[in-house]
Coordinates of C-alpha atoms in Angstrom, one line a residue:
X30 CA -49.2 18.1 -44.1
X31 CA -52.6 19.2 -43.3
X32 CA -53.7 22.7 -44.7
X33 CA -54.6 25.4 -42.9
X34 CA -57.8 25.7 -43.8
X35 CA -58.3 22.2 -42.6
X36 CA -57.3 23.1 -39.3
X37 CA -59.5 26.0 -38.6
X38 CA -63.3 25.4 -37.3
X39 CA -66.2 27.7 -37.0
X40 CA -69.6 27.0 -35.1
X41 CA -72.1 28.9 -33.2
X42 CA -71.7 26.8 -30.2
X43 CA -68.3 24.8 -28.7
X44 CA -69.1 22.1 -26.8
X45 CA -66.0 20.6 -24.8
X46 CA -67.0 17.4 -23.5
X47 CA -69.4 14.1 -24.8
X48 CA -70.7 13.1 -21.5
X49 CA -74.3 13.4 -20.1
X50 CA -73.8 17.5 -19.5
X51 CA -72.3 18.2 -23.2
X52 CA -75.1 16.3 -25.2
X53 CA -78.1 17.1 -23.6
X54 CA -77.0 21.2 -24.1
X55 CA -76.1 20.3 -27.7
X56 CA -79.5 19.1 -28.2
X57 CA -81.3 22.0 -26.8
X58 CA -78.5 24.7 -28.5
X59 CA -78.4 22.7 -31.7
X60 CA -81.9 24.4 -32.8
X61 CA -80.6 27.7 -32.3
X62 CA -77.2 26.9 -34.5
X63 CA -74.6 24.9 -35.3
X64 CA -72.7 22.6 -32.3
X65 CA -69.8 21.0 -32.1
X66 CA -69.2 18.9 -29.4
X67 CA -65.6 18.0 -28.7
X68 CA -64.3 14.4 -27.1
X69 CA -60.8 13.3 -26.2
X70 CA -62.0 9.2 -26.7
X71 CA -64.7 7.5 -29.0
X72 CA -68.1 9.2 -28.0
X73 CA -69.5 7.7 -24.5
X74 CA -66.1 7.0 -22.9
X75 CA -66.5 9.2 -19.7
X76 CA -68.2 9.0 -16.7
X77 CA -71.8 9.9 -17.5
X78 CA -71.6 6.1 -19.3
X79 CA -69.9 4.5 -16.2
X80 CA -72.6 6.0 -13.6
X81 CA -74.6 2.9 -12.2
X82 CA -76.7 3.7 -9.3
X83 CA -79.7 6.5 -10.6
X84 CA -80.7 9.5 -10.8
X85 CA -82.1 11.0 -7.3
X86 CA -86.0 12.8 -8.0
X87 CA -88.8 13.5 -6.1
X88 CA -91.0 11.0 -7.6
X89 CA -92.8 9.4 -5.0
X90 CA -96.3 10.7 -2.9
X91 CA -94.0 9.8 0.1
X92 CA -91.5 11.7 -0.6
X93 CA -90.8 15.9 -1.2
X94 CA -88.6 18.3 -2.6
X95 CA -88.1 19.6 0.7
X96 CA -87.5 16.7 1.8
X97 CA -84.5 16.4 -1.3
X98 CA -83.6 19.6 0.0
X99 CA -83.3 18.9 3.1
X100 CA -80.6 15.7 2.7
X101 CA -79.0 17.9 0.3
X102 CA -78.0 20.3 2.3
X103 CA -77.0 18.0 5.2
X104 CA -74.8 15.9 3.3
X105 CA -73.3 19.4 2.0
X106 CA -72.1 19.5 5.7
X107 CA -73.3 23.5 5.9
X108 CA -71.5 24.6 2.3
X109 CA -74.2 24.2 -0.1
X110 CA -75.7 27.3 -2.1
X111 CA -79.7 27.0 -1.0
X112 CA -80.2 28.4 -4.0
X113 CA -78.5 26.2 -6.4
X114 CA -80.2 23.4 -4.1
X115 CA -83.9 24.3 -4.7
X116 CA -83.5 24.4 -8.3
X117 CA -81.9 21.0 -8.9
X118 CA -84.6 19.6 -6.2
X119 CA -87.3 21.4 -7.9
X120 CA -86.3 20.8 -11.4
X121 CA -85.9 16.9 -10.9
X122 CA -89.3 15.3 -11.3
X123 CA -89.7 16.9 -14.9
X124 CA -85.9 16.5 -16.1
X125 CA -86.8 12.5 -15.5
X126 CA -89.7 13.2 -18.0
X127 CA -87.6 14.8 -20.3
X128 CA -84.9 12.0 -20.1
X129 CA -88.1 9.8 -20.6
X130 CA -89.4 12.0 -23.5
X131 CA -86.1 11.1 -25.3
X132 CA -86.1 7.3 -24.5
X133 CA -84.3 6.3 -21.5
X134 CA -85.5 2.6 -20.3
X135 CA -86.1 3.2 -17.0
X136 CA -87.1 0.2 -14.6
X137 CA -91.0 -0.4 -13.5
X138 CA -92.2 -2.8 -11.1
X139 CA -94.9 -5.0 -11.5
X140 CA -97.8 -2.3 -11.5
X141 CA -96.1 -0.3 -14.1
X142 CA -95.1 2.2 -11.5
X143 CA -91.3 3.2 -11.5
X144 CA -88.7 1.7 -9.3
X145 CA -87.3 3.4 -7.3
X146 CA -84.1 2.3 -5.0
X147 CA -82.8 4.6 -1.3
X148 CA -78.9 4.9 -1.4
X149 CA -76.8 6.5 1.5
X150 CA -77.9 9.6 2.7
X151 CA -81.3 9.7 1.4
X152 CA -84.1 10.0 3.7
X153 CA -86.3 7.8 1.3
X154 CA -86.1 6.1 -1.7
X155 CA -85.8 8.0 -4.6
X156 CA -83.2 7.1 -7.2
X157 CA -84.8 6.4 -10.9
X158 CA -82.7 3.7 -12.4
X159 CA -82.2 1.3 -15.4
X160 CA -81.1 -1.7 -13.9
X161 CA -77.5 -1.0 -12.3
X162 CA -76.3 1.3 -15.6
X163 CA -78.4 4.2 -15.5
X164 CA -75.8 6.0 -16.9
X165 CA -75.1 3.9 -19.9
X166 CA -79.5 4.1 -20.1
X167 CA -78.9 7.9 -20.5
X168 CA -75.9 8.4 -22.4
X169 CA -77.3 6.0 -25.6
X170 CA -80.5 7.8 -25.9
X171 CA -78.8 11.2 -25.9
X172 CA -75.9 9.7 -28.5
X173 CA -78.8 8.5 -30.9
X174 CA -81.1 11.9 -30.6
X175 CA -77.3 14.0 -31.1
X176 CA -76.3 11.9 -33.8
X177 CA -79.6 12.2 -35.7
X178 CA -79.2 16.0 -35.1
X179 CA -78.1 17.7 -38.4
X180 CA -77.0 20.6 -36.3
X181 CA -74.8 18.5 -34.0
X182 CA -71.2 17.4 -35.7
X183 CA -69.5 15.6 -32.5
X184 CA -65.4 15.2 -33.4
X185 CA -63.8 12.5 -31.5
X186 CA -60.3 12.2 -30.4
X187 CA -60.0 15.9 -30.1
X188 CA -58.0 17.0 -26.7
X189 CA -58.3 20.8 -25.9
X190 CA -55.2 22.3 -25.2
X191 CA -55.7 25.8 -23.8
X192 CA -58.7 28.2 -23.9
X193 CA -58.6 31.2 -26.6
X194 CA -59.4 34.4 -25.2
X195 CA -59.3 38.2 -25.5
X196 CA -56.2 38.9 -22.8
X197 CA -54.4 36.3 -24.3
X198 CA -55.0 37.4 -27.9
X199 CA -54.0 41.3 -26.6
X200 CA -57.8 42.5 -27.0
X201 CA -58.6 42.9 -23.5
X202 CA -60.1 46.1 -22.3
X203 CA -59.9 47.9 -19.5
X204 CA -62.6 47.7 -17.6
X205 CA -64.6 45.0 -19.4
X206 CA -64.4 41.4 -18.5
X207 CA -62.1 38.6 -20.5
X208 CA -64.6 36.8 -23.5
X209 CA -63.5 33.3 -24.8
X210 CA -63.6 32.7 -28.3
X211 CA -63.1 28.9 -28.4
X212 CA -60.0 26.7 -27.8
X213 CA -57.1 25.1 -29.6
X214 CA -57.1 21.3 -29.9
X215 CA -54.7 18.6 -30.3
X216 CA -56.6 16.1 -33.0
X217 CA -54.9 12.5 -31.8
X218 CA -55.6 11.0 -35.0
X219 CA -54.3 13.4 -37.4
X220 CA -51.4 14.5 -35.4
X221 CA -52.1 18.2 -35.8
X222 CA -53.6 21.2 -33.8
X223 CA -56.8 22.7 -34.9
X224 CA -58.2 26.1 -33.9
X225 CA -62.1 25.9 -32.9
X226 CA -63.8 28.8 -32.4
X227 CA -67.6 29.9 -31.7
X228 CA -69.6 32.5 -30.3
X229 CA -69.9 30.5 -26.9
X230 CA -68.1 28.0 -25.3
X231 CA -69.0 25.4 -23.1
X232 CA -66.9 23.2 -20.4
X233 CA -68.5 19.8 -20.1
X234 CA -65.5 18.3 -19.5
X235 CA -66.0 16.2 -16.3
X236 CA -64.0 15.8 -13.2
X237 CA -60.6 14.6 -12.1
X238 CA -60.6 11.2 -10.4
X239 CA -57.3 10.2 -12.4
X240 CA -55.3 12.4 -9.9
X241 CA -55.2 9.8 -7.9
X242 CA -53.8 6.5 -7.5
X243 CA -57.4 4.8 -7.1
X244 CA -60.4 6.2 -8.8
X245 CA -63.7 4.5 -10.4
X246 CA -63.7 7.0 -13.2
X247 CA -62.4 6.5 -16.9
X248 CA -58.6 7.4 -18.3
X249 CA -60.1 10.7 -19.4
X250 CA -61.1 12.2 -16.4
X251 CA -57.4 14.5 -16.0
X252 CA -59.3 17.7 -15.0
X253 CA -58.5 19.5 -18.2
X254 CA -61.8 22.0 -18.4
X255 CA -60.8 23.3 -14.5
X256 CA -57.3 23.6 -15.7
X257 CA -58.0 25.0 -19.0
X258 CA -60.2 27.9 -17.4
X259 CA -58.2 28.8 -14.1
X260 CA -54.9 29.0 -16.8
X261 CA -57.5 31.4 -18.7
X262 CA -58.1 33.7 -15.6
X263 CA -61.5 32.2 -13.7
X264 CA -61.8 31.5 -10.1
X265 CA -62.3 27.8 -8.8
X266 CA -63.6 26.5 -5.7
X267 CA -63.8 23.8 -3.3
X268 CA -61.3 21.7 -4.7
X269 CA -60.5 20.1 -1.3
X270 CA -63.9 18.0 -1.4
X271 CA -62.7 15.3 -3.4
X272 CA -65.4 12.5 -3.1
X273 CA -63.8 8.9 -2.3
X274 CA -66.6 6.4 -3.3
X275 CA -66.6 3.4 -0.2
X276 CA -67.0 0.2 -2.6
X277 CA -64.9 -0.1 -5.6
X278 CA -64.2 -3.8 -6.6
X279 CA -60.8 -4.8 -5.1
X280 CA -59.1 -7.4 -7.8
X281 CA -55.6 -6.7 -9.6
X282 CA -57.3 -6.9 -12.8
X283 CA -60.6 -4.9 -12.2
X284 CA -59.6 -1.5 -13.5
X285 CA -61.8 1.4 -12.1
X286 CA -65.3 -1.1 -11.2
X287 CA -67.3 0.9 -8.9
X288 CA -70.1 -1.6 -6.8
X289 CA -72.7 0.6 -7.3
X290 CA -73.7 2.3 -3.8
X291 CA -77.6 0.9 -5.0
X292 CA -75.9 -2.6 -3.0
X293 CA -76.3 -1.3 0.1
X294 CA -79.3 0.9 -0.5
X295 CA -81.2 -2.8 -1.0
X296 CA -79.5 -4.3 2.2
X297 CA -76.0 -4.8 1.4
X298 CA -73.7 -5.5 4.4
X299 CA -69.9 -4.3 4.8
X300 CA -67.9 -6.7 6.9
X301 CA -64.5 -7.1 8.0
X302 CA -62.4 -10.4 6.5
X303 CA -63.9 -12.0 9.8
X304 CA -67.4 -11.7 8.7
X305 CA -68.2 -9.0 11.0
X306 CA -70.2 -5.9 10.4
X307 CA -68.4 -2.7 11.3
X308 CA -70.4 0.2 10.5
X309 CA -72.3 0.6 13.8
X310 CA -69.3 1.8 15.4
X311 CA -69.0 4.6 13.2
X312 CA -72.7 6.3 12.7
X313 CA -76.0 5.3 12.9
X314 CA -77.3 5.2 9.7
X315 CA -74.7 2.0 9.0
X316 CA -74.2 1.5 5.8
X317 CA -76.6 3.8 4.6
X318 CA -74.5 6.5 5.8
X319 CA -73.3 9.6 3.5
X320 CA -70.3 8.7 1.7
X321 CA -67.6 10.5 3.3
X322 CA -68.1 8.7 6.5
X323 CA -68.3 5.2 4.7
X324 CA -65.4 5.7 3.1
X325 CA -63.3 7.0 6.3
X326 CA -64.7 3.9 7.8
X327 CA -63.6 1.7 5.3
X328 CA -60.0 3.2 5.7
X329 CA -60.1 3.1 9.4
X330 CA -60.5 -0.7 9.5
X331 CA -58.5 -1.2 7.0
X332 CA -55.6 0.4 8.5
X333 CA -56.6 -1.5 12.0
X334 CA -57.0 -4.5 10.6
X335 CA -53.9 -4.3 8.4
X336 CA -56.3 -6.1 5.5
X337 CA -56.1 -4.7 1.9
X338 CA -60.1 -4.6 1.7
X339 CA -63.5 -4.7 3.0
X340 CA -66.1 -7.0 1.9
X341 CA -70.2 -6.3 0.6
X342 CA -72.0 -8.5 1.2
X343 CA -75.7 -8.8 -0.4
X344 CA -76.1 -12.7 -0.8
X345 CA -78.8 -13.4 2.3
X346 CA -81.1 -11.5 -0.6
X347 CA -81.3 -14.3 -3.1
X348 CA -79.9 -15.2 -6.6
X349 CA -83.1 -14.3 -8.0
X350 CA -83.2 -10.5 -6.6
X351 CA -79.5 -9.2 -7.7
X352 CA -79.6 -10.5 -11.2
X353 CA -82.5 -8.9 -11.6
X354 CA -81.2 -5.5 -9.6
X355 CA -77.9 -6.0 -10.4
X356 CA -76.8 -7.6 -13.3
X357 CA -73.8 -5.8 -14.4
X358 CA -72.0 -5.9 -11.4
X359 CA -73.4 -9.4 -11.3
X360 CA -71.3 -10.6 -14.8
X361 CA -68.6 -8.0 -13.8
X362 CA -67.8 -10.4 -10.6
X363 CA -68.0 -13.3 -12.3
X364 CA -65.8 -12.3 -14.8
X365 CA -63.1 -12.6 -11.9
X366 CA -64.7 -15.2 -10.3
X367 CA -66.5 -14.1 -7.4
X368 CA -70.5 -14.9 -8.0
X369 CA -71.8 -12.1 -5.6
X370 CA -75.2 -14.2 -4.9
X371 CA -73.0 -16.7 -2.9
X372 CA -69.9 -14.7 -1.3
X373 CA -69.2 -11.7 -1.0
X374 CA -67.5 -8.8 -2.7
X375 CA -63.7 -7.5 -1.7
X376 CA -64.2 -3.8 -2.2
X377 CA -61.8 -0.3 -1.4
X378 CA -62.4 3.3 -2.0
X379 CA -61.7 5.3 -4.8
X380 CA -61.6 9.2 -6.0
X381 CA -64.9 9.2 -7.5
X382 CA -66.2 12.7 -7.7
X383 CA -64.5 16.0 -7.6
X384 CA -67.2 18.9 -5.7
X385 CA -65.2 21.6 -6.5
X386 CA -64.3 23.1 -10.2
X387 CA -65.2 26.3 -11.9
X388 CA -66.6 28.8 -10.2
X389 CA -70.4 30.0 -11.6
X390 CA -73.7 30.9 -11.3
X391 CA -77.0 29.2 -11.4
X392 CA -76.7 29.8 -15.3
X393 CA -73.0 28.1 -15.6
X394 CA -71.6 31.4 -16.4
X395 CA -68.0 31.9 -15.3
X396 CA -65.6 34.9 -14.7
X397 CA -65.2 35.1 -18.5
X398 CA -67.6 36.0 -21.1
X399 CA -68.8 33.5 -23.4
X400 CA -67.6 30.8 -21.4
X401 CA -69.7 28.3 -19.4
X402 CA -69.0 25.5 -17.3
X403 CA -71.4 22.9 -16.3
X404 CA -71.3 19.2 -15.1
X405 CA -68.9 17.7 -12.5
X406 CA -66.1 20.8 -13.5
X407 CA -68.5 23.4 -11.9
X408 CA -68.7 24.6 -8.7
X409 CA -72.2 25.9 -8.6
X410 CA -73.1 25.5 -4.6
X411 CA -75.1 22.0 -5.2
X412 CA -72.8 19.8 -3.6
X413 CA -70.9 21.8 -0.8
X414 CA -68.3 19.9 1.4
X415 CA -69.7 16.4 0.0
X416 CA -71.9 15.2 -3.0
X417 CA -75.1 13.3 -1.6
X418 CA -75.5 10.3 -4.0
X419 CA -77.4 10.3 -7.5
X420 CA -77.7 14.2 -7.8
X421 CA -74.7 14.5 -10.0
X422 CA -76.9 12.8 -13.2
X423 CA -79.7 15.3 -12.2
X424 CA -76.8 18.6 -11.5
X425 CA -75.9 17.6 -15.0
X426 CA -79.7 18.1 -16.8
X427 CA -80.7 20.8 -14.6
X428 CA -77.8 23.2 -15.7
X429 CA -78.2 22.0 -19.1
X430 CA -81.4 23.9 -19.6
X431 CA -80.5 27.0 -16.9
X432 CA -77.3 27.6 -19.2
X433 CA -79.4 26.9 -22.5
X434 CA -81.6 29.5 -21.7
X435 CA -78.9 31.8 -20.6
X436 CA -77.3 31.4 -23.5
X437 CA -80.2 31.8 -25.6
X438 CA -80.8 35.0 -23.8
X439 CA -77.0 36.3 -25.2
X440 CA -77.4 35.1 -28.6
X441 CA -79.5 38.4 -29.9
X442 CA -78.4 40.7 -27.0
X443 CA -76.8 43.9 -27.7
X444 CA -73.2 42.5 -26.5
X445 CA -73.8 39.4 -28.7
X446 CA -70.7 37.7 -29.9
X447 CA -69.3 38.1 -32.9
X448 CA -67.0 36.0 -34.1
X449 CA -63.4 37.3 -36.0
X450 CA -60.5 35.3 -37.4
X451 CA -58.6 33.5 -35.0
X452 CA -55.0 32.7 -35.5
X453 CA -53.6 29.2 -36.1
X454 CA -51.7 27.8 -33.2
X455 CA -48.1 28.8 -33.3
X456 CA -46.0 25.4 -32.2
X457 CA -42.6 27.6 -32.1
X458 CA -40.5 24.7 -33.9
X459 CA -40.4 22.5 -30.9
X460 CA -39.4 19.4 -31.0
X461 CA -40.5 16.0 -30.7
X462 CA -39.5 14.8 -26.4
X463 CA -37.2 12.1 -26.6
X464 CA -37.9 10.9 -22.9
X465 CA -41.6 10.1 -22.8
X466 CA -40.1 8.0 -19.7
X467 CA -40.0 11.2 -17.9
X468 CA -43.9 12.2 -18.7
X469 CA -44.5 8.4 -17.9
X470 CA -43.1 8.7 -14.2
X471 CA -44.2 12.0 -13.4
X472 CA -47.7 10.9 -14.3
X473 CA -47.1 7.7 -11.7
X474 CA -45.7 10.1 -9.2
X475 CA -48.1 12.7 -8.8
X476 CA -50.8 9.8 -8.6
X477 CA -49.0 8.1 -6.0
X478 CA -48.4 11.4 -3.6
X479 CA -52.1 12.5 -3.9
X480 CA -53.3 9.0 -3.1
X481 CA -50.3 8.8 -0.1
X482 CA -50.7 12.2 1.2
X483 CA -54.3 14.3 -0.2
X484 CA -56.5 11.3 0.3
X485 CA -59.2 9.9 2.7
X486 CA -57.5 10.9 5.5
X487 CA -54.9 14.1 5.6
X488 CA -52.2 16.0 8.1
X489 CA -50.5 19.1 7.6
X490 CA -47.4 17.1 7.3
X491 CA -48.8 15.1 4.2
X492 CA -50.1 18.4 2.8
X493 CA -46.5 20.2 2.5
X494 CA -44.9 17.1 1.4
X495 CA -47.2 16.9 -1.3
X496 CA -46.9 20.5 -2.0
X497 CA -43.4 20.1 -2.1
X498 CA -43.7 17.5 -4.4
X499 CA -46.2 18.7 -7.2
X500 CA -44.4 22.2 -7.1
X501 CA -41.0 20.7 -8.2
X502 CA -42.8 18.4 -10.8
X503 CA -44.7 21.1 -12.2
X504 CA -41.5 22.7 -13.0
X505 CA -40.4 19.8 -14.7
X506 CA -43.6 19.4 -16.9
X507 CA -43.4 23.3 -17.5
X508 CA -40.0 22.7 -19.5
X509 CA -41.3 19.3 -21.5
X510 CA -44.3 22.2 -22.6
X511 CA -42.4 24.7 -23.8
X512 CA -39.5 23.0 -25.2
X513 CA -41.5 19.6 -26.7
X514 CA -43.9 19.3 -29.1
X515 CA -47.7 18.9 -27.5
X516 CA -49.0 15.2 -27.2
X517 CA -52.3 13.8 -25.4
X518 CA -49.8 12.3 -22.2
X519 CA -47.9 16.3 -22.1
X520 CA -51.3 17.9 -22.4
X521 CA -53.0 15.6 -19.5
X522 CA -49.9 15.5 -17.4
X523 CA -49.8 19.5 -17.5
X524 CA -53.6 19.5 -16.5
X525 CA -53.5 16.9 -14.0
X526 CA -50.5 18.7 -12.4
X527 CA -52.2 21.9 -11.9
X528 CA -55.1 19.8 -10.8
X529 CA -53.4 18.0 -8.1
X530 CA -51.8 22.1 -7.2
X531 CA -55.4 23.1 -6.5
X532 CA -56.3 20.6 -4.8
X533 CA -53.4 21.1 -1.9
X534 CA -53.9 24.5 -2.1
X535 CA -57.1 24.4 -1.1
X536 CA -56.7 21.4 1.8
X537 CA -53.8 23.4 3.1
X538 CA -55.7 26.5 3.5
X539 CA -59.2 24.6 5.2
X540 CA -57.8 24.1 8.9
X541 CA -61.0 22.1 10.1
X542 CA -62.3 19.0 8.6
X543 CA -65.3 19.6 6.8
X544 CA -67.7 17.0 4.9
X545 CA -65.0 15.0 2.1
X546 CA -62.1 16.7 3.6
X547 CA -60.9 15.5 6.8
X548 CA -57.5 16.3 8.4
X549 CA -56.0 14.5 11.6
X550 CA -54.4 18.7 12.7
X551 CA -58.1 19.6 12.9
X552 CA -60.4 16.8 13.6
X553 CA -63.4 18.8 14.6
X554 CA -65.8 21.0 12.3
X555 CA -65.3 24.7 13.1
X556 CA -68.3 26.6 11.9
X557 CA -67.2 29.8 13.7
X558 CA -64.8 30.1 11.0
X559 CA -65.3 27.8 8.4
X560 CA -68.8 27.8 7.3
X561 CA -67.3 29.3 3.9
X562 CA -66.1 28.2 0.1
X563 CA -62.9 28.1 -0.5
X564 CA -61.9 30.2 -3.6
X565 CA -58.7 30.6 -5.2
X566 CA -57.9 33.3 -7.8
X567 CA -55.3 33.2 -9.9
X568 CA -51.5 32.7 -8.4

């Protein structure tokens, strides 16, 4: 039995989330107090280490940030917050330095000068990259700066259950807004829950790709931080614009591979099992096109054709030129035995990028005081109906530092924080669920619907089916909660639910298609009436 003094934390800073987002603010907060950054897997599992293609920055003497702007804003498809825009465009050449100031290896060509690579949507080329794992680049100089940090203690194997707050602790006030106070945690190791609390709290928690059937992003990415604040009483938005990336590698044993969108950027093609090219009857730009209308594409043929994939094809560039671009995706295919410099690659789409999340400010604040969000679980305006490639890297530093110095700002104010004893987590003698089965298939079910009915493509017949669906399931995994003792598969299961909620919600209430969401009922963009976020407060 663990003692309770064991199971109660204290810090100046609660960080929920390892990626990209969580560790660069830990860094910057960490000289200001003590941070403890929270992870539900081994430090580095999540999508910040996955991302391949770059980091989009106005770099180039051919290039501007209005131009940034400008593609921004268009592949936002009218939803994007101008303001949030300008300050990730602006901010981009100098959080490259700083990513540079702290190590990251990024690629030069032969006069020293750094590469730089065009992906879809991009009016010229601009994505900083190592290689084709920019991501991983990042995420290891961040680890080693964080975990040479004596002010930074980063727990893994720690899944947040539910946010602490004042309402929910029976301090709230009249009058005054809701202030979080940290979270409970399930530690997966140890088998018990520990209370964390801190003066501020901070979602870096990531998106939700694992709603669905198909996604490129790692096991961890169930959602929880959206969940975990619209539970605690903030607003989300947007949660229709579910980004489906086009080329994901199509093999039974090739578990969430994205083909970074970098391929086609350098002159990959997309062909049908014929050899044909396809994108010219769908928009100009061919492959190069934003993603939304790759994808819908890529699931247009693929439904006419009755094939289970696409093929990329980047071969006609030489052997010599992907290893040298490409050479994780390079080993990754020939670990199932396709050797991309002589054939080429079967690919599908996949959820890859959710737009929507918590709803804040330019300084990550949210409805509740104390609590920030930033990363892929905000909804700050950047994004709008569709993501345009490589800015989510770039969303993730730029909010970093606008929250950092909010937060800074709060630390001495006069309604500074101040932290009290929390109480231990009361698990009301439940007991242990003998039919995991049951978690097991509603996990498999709510994947399978969302995939089926809330994907690429979407009726209003799919919607209420779906709705249908998650609202009877939710019911189910409402009774496992209350009645079973919490384990990482009930806690996911119960986020991922509400997810999946949100995310019909808010399809069923846009009656247009718009950017990532696109509906057969309303084919056509209606500004007239549309050209607005959708929020949803609390049910």
């Amino acid at each position: 039995m663990v003692s309770a003094q064991h199971r109660r934390f204290v810090s100046d800073f609660l960080i929920l989330g390892g990626g990209s987002t969580g560790l660069d603010l830990a860094l910057r907060l960490a000289e200001h107090g003590k941070v403890l950054v929270l992870t539900k897997a081994p430090i580095g599992d999540c999508n910040s280490m996955m991302a391949q293609g770059g980091i989009a920055a106005v770099l180039d003497e051919d290039d501007s940030t209005i131009l940034h702007y400008e593609d921004t804003m268009t592949a936002g498809a009218g939803l994007c917050n101008p303001q949030s825009v300008r300050l990730v465009v602006e901010n981009g050449a100098r959080m490259i330095q700083h990513l540079i100031d702290l190590g990251t290896p990024f690629d030069k060509t032969d006069n020293n000068s750094y590469h730089l690579t065009r992906e879809g949507g991009h009016s010229r080329r601009r994505v900083i990259h190592a290689a084709d794992a920019t991501g991983r680049a990042v995420m290891l100089s961040l680890i080693k700066q964080a975990q040479a940090h004596p002010n930074i203690e980063v727990l893994p194997n720690q899944i947040a259950i539910d946010l602490i707050t004042a309402h929910k602790l029976g301090h709230f006030l009249p009058g005054k807004k809701d202030r979080c106070y940290g979270c409970y945690a399930l530690d997966t190791e140890a088998d018990v829950i520990r209370t964390y609390q801190a003066r501020f709290t901070i979602l870096a928690s990531g998106g939700a790709g694992k709603v669905y059937l198909y996604t490129s992003n790692p096991d961890t990415a169930t959602g929880d931080g959206i969940a975990m604040a619209y539970r605690a009483g903030c607003r989300v938005s947007n949660m229709e614009f579910i980004q489906f990336h086009p080329t994901c590698l199509y093999h039974p044993q090739a578990k969430s591979f994205l083909v970074s969108e970098a391929v086609r950027g350098e002159g990959g093609h997309l062909l049908l099992a014929d050899g044909t090219r396809f994108m010219e009857r769908h928009h100009p730009l061919l492959e190069l096109a934003p993603r939304d209308i790759v994808a819908r594409a890529i699931d247009y043929e693929m439904k006419r054709t009755g094939e289970p994939c696409v093929h990329l094809d980047i071969s006609h560039k030489g052997a010599d030129f992907i290893k040298a671009h490409f050479p994780t995706i390079y080993e990754k295919c020939l670990e199932f035995g396709i050797d991309m410099t002589q054939e080429p690659i079967p690919v599908v789409p996949a959820a890859h990028y959710t737009c929507g999340g918590v709803v804040t400010g330019l300084q990550g604040a949210t409805d509740i005081e104390s609590l920030y969000a930033i990363g892929e679980v905000a909804s700050t305006g950047l994004h709008g109906a569709n993501r345009l490639a490589s800015n989510s890297l770039l969303e993730c530093l730029v909010f970093s530092e606008s929250a950092y110095n909010d937060i800074v700002s709060k630390m001495f104010g006069e309604d500074r924080p101040v932290l009290s004893r929390l109480p231990l987590w009361d698990s009301y003698e439940a007991g242990s669920c003998e039919e995991e089965i049951l978690i097991a298939h509603d996990w498999q079910e709510i994947r399978r619907f969302m995939w089926d009915y809330v994907g690429i493509v979407r009726s209003n017949q799919r919607l209420a089916r779906a709705r249908r669906r998650i609202e009877m399931v939710m019911q189910e995994i409402n009774e496992y909660y209350w009645n079973c003792k919490v384990s990482q598969n009930l806690i996911e299961l119960r986020n991922l639910a509400l997810v999946a909620h949100l995310i019909i919600r808010s399809s069923q209430h846009r009656k247009e298609s718009r950017g990532l969401h696109y509906t057969t009922d309303y084919p056509e963009r209606d500004d007239a009436r549309w050209l607005k976020e959708t929020v949803l407060p609390i049910e």
